[in-house]
Every structure is written in C-alpha cells, then in structure tokens.
C-alpha cells in the first residue's frame, strides 16, 4: 500500500527516526518509491535556489505592527515556543540567558514581571530579528502532502514553482519550521516537524505581515507529533513578512500574543 504523502515527504527530508526510516524502506511499494524519487529530484532543483534578502525597513515595521496590538494576559495564553534561531540550533537555556524569550512548554504561567520583560524585549526589533530573520536554509528534499488543504494542492504547486524559495528555522522545543513561498504564484506554506500541541481552545495562526499595513490573518492550524502543513490563506505579496502566533480557538482578526516565529520573504 502506498504510504501517506506526509510520510514520503518526511523520508525525503530525512526527518524520520532510524527505526521509522527502516520500516518505511521495508514497506515502501513501487508507487511510494516513485513519488519519493520525484521529491528527491525536486530537492536537487531547490539546492540551486538563491536566497532573497529582505528589505531592511520591513523588520522594524513588522514588530511595530504586532507590538501595537493589545496582548493577552497570562491567564489567557500559555507561551510554548521560543523565537527562531539563525543558522545553528539554539536551545532553551541559551535563549533564556540571552533574552527573556518565549521559552517553554512548561506548566507554570509567567508572572507579570516576566511578561513585562518579554514585552520589552519583543518591542526591540533588533534584538529578536537578529534571530527571527533566520538564514535561508534550502530544504534537502521535496515536499508533498496527502491532506489537501486547498484544491489544487498549493504545496505541490509551490514545490514545482520556478521561483520557489525556502527558509528553515529551529524552535526551542526541538521542532523545525520551513517556510516555502513563490512570489510569482503569491502562495506560501509552512511545514513543521514535531510542532508542540497547544492547550485546549488554542490554535496556531499564521499572518501575512505587509510592510505598509496591518497583519492579515492567513488561517489557523493545530500542532502534531509528525509533519504539520499549513498553506497560508490569501495572497503573499512580494516582500511580505510571515508570522505565527497562538490565538484563541477560531483565530483572531489581529494578533493577540507575541509572535513565536517571524520570517521575511
């Protein structure tokens, strides 16, 4: 039987554990191997892609927009992830030493002093964006997803776009986020590995962050142990930033928490 395409994508990304990889290879049929080969061929094309440098002034504008939005109280939201790091993996302890970031997954809720410190740090664009503007790391493998989020599948279209670009960032809980986007298609999608589950009645929400306007909602999604894919709802304009926040179930019209992740396209 053909494997789920998210499993094939994870194998192409070399994101499976040793035992999972052995089981995948042992059980893969011809159709699965053919699709795996196609994804790996796409990876070779991505390896020649060129990183896109974001406009310098976009960074400050993104954080001005989000910082100006009223924040939830400690009782209303539980931080679960830290800010993204640049090229190398940064663990939670390192982030704690550097700045009072959203580090965590712990059960204790931050007190008023900690929240105030986080807010002050968050309002300093240079501090976070040294980490949040993650270096462009090209995906070692193509991505295909069996769960069609829209029709036609925007992730498949992105993989084959002539101008596809990717950024990959590590989060403090060990999960990884890859943003794929195409300026020509105006499409973008996140692919997460090991994204933490949230509290009940909370969701992750994606946002387009235009340089000259307010954040635009781009759909909600849940965490999960395996691959989590979210194709952003709406049109990505060239130069937009993209952010992820934690919001109440159903999503919000504007961000109500500090961003867990900001990437600049």
Tab-separated table of C-alpha atoms in Angstrom:
chain	number	residue	atom	x	y	z
A	1	UNK	CA	0.000	0.000	0.000
A	2	UNK	CA	1.246	3.467	-0.841
A	3	UNK	CA	2.391	5.480	2.154
A	4	UNK	CA	0.750	8.746	3.167
A	5	UNK	CA	2.457	11.551	1.290
A	6	UNK	CA	3.476	13.299	4.516
A	7	UNK	CA	5.462	10.150	5.392
A	8	UNK	CA	7.083	10.200	1.972
A	9	UNK	CA	7.927	13.876	2.418
A	10	UNK	CA	9.453	13.184	5.821
A	11	UNK	CA	11.561	10.374	4.306
A	12	UNK	CA	12.706	12.689	1.520
A	13	UNK	CA	13.600	15.298	4.143
A	14	UNK	CA	15.486	12.655	6.167
A	15	UNK	CA	13.193	13.637	9.042
A	16	UNK	CA	12.328	10.093	10.148
A	17	UNK	CA	13.923	8.398	13.130
A	18	UNK	CA	16.194	5.443	12.370
A	19	UNK	CA	13.554	2.808	13.141
A	20	UNK	CA	10.849	4.720	11.254
A	21	UNK	CA	13.157	5.012	8.240
A	22	UNK	CA	13.900	1.283	8.260
A	23	UNK	CA	10.197	0.471	8.488
A	24	UNK	CA	9.393	2.907	5.689
A	25	UNK	CA	12.051	1.429	3.397
A	26	UNK	CA	10.922	-2.117	4.151
A	27	UNK	CA	7.245	-1.411	3.458
A	28	UNK	CA	7.530	1.007	0.517
A	29	UNK	CA	5.904	-0.197	-2.699
A	30	UNK	CA	6.703	0.897	-6.264
A	31	UNK	CA	4.312	3.848	-6.214
A	32	UNK	CA	5.796	5.093	-2.946
A	33	UNK	CA	9.357	4.798	-4.228
A	34	UNK	CA	8.415	6.611	-7.429
A	35	UNK	CA	6.951	9.536	-5.508
A	36	UNK	CA	9.945	9.592	-3.175
A	37	UNK	CA	12.266	9.799	-6.169
A	38	UNK	CA	10.233	12.695	-7.587
A	39	UNK	CA	10.520	14.610	-4.310
A	40	UNK	CA	14.251	13.987	-4.155
A	41	UNK	CA	14.622	15.297	-7.707
A	42	UNK	CA	12.820	18.439	-6.621
A	43	UNK	CA	15.341	18.743	-3.803
A	44	UNK	CA	18.165	18.880	-6.312
A	45	UNK	CA	16.478	21.816	-8.026
A	46	UNK	CA	15.935	23.590	-4.705
A	47	UNK	CA	19.609	23.199	-3.888
A	48	UNK	CA	20.425	25.749	-6.596
A	49	UNK	CA	17.901	28.328	-5.386
A	50	UNK	CA	19.160	31.749	-4.388
A	51	UNK	CA	18.410	33.347	-1.038
A	52	UNK	CA	16.374	36.548	-1.114
A	53	UNK	CA	17.492	39.390	1.129
A	54	UNK	CA	14.529	41.119	2.839
A	55	UNK	CA	14.161	44.921	2.806
A	56	UNK	CA	15.900	46.336	5.877
A	57	UNK	CA	12.999	48.577	6.909
A	58	UNK	CA	10.493	45.700	6.895
A	59	UNK	CA	11.880	44.305	10.133
A	60	UNK	CA	11.035	47.264	12.333
A	61	UNK	CA	7.625	47.689	10.715
A	62	UNK	CA	6.615	44.105	11.395
A	63	UNK	CA	7.338	44.414	15.074
A	64	UNK	CA	5.747	47.825	15.376
A	65	UNK	CA	2.528	46.357	13.964
A	66	UNK	CA	2.432	43.358	16.285
A	67	UNK	CA	3.691	45.192	19.362
A	68	UNK	CA	0.937	47.795	18.965
A	69	UNK	CA	-1.741	45.112	19.335
A	70	UNK	CA	-3.148	44.512	22.818
A	71	UNK	CA	-1.569	41.438	24.405
A	72	UNK	CA	-3.458	38.683	26.214
A	73	UNK	CA	-2.969	38.314	29.955
A	74	UNK	CA	-1.041	35.424	31.487
A	75	UNK	CA	-4.304	33.640	32.255
A	76	UNK	CA	-5.392	33.790	28.632
A	77	UNK	CA	-2.404	32.312	26.887
A	78	UNK	CA	0.464	29.942	27.596
A	79	UNK	CA	3.733	30.514	25.692
A	80	UNK	CA	5.002	27.264	24.234
A	81	UNK	CA	7.842	28.036	21.850
A	82	UNK	CA	10.883	30.263	21.701
A	83	UNK	CA	11.895	32.700	18.996
A	84	UNK	CA	13.582	31.180	15.963
A	85	UNK	CA	17.314	30.972	15.811
A	86	UNK	CA	19.563	31.717	12.876
A	87	UNK	CA	21.852	29.121	11.301
A	88	UNK	CA	22.513	26.893	14.301
A	89	UNK	CA	20.139	25.279	16.751
A	90	UNK	CA	19.747	27.351	19.919
A	91	UNK	CA	18.453	25.507	22.955
A	92	UNK	CA	16.042	26.922	25.506
A	93	UNK	CA	18.788	27.501	28.081
A	94	UNK	CA	20.816	29.588	25.647
A	95	UNK	CA	17.788	31.670	24.760
A	96	UNK	CA	16.987	32.185	28.428
A	97	UNK	CA	20.499	33.512	29.023
A	98	UNK	CA	20.297	35.832	26.050
A	99	UNK	CA	16.836	37.362	26.425
A	100	UNK	CA	13.553	36.594	28.241
A	101	UNK	CA	12.067	34.898	25.194
A	102	UNK	CA	9.013	32.679	24.861
A	103	UNK	CA	10.793	29.580	26.034
A	104	UNK	CA	8.997	26.729	27.208
A	105	UNK	CA	6.309	24.119	27.191
A	106	UNK	CA	6.355	24.176	30.998
A	107	UNK	CA	3.168	24.123	33.010
A	108	UNK	CA	3.836	27.278	35.000
A	109	UNK	CA	2.350	30.523	33.723
A	110	UNK	CA	4.604	33.553	33.517
A	111	UNK	CA	4.095	36.243	36.140
A	112	UNK	CA	3.594	39.959	35.498
A	113	UNK	CA	7.322	40.807	35.739
A	114	UNK	CA	8.282	38.080	33.274
A	115	UNK	CA	5.545	39.086	30.861
A	116	UNK	CA	6.641	42.717	31.074
A	117	UNK	CA	10.232	41.720	30.363
A	118	UNK	CA	9.130	39.673	27.380
A	119	UNK	CA	7.091	42.570	26.075
A	120	UNK	CA	10.016	44.983	26.410
A	121	UNK	CA	12.262	42.581	24.531
A	122	UNK	CA	9.619	41.995	21.914
A	123	UNK	CA	9.323	45.727	21.296
A	124	UNK	CA	13.040	45.964	20.466
A	125	UNK	CA	13.051	44.942	16.784
A	126	UNK	CA	16.802	44.481	16.514
A	127	UNK	CA	17.037	42.004	19.384
A	128	UNK	CA	14.503	39.493	18.122
A	129	UNK	CA	15.113	39.910	14.439
A	130	UNK	CA	18.745	39.005	14.841
A	131	UNK	CA	17.230	35.577	15.492
A	132	UNK	CA	13.882	35.835	13.761
A	133	UNK	CA	15.282	36.700	10.341
A	134	UNK	CA	16.577	33.152	10.082
A	135	UNK	CA	19.200	32.365	7.487
A	136	UNK	CA	17.838	30.764	4.355
A	137	UNK	CA	18.470	27.010	4.526
A	138	UNK	CA	17.380	25.076	1.469
A	139	UNK	CA	15.262	22.012	2.060
A	140	UNK	CA	17.032	18.706	1.429
A	141	UNK	CA	14.028	17.120	-0.195
A	142	UNK	CA	10.764	17.940	-1.901
A	143	UNK	CA	7.510	18.236	-0.005
A	144	UNK	CA	4.212	16.630	-0.899
A	145	UNK	CA	1.207	16.428	1.388
A	146	UNK	CA	-1.679	13.998	1.191
A	147	UNK	CA	-4.039	16.219	3.144
A	148	UNK	CA	-5.320	18.639	0.515
A	149	UNK	CA	-5.703	21.984	2.215
A	150	UNK	CA	-6.953	23.654	-0.938
A	151	UNK	CA	-7.618	22.377	-4.439
A	152	UNK	CA	-5.366	22.295	-6.377
A	153	UNK	CA	-2.846	21.429	-3.665
A	154	UNK	CA	-0.854	24.653	-3.164
A	155	UNK	CA	2.074	22.833	-1.590
A	156	UNK	CA	2.581	20.671	-4.666
A	157	UNK	CA	2.329	23.786	-6.822
A	158	UNK	CA	4.914	25.550	-4.663
A	159	UNK	CA	7.385	22.683	-4.902
A	160	UNK	CA	7.322	22.936	-8.682
A	161	UNK	CA	7.296	26.745	-8.915
A	162	UNK	CA	10.250	28.118	-10.865
A	163	UNK	CA	10.975	30.740	-8.200
A	164	UNK	CA	10.314	28.657	-5.069
A	165	UNK	CA	12.260	29.781	-2.020
A	166	UNK	CA	12.541	28.240	1.443
A	167	UNK	CA	13.626	29.273	4.921
A	168	UNK	CA	14.094	26.840	7.800
A	169	UNK	CA	14.252	27.711	11.499
A	170	UNK	CA	14.622	25.656	14.671
A	171	UNK	CA	12.398	26.327	17.685
A	172	UNK	CA	13.364	25.880	21.320
A	173	UNK	CA	11.219	22.770	21.788
A	174	UNK	CA	13.175	20.983	19.060
A	175	UNK	CA	10.591	21.415	16.314
A	176	UNK	CA	11.533	22.845	12.936
A	177	UNK	CA	9.596	25.195	10.705
A	178	UNK	CA	10.144	25.523	6.977
A	179	UNK	CA	8.506	28.327	5.033
A	180	UNK	CA	8.103	27.787	1.289
A	181	UNK	CA	6.927	30.614	-0.951
A	182	UNK	CA	6.660	31.760	-4.545
A	183	UNK	CA	6.395	35.435	-5.440
A	184	UNK	CA	5.131	34.529	-8.911
A	185	UNK	CA	2.275	32.427	-7.529
A	186	UNK	CA	1.649	34.592	-4.462
A	187	UNK	CA	1.479	31.375	-2.410
A	188	UNK	CA	3.215	30.329	0.802
A	189	UNK	CA	3.094	27.305	3.104
A	190	UNK	CA	4.620	26.238	6.404
A	191	UNK	CA	5.876	22.706	7.011
A	192	UNK	CA	6.528	21.840	10.663
A	193	UNK	CA	8.195	18.786	12.154
A	194	UNK	CA	7.293	17.988	15.777
A	195	UNK	CA	5.233	21.123	16.434
A	196	UNK	CA	4.002	21.167	20.032
A	197	UNK	CA	0.357	20.559	20.830
A	198	UNK	CA	-1.394	23.565	22.373
A	199	UNK	CA	-3.710	23.910	25.330
A	200	UNK	CA	-7.396	23.224	24.711
A	201	UNK	CA	-9.190	26.061	22.930
A	202	UNK	CA	-5.937	27.413	21.462
A	203	UNK	CA	-4.710	27.297	17.870
A	204	UNK	CA	-1.700	28.418	15.920
A	205	UNK	CA	-2.466	31.241	13.498
A	206	UNK	CA	-0.429	32.412	10.515
A	207	UNK	CA	-0.224	36.037	9.428
A	208	UNK	CA	0.904	37.975	6.405
A	209	UNK	CA	2.899	40.993	7.634
A	210	UNK	CA	2.879	43.665	4.900
A	211	UNK	CA	5.447	46.433	5.159
A	212	UNK	CA	2.818	49.148	4.855
A	213	UNK	CA	-0.239	47.767	6.637
A	214	UNK	CA	-1.714	45.752	9.480
A	215	UNK	CA	-1.191	41.983	9.901
A	216	UNK	CA	-3.530	39.940	7.699
A	217	UNK	CA	-4.928	36.617	9.013
A	218	UNK	CA	-3.689	33.633	6.993
A	219	UNK	CA	-5.510	30.724	8.625
A	220	UNK	CA	-5.281	28.604	11.773
A	221	UNK	CA	-3.879	25.125	12.381
A	222	UNK	CA	-3.019	22.665	15.158
A	223	UNK	CA	0.252	21.134	16.317
A	224	UNK	CA	1.147	17.473	15.983
A	225	UNK	CA	3.851	14.874	16.531
A	226	UNK	CA	4.603	14.293	12.858
A	227	UNK	CA	4.530	16.623	9.872
A	228	UNK	CA	2.167	19.580	10.112
A	229	UNK	CA	1.474	21.550	6.952
A	230	UNK	CA	-0.359	24.838	6.680
A	231	UNK	CA	-0.895	26.532	3.327
A	232	UNK	CA	-1.388	30.216	4.097
A	233	UNK	CA	-4.845	31.538	3.229
A	234	UNK	CA	-4.629	34.571	0.976
A	235	UNK	CA	-2.059	36.060	-1.354
A	236	UNK	CA	1.563	36.644	-0.441
A	237	UNK	CA	2.813	39.955	-1.781
A	238	UNK	CA	6.494	40.285	-2.619
A	239	UNK	CA	8.405	41.490	0.443
A	240	UNK	CA	5.733	40.497	2.983
A	241	UNK	CA	6.776	39.036	6.300
A	242	UNK	CA	5.062	35.941	7.687
A	243	UNK	CA	4.424	35.311	11.386
A	244	UNK	CA	2.941	32.636	13.664
A	245	UNK	CA	1.116	33.356	16.930
A	246	UNK	CA	-1.004	31.405	19.404
A	247	UNK	CA	-4.638	32.546	19.349
A	248	UNK	CA	-7.984	31.525	20.852
A	249	UNK	CA	-9.816	28.752	19.024
A	250	UNK	CA	-11.290	30.117	15.812
A	251	UNK	CA	-8.499	32.638	15.333
A	252	UNK	CA	-8.270	36.399	15.739
A	253	UNK	CA	-8.642	39.414	13.478
A	254	UNK	CA	-5.333	40.821	14.777
A	255	UNK	CA	-2.514	39.122	16.738
A	256	UNK	CA	-3.192	38.977	20.477
A	257	UNK	CA	0.082	37.355	21.550
A	258	UNK	CA	3.730	37.869	20.782
A	259	UNK	CA	4.864	36.006	17.645
A	260	UNK	CA	6.508	32.636	18.077
A	261	UNK	CA	8.089	32.950	14.678
A	262	UNK	CA	8.690	35.699	12.110
A	263	UNK	CA	10.186	35.101	8.685
A	264	UNK	CA	10.838	37.677	5.992
A	265	UNK	CA	10.302	36.741	2.348
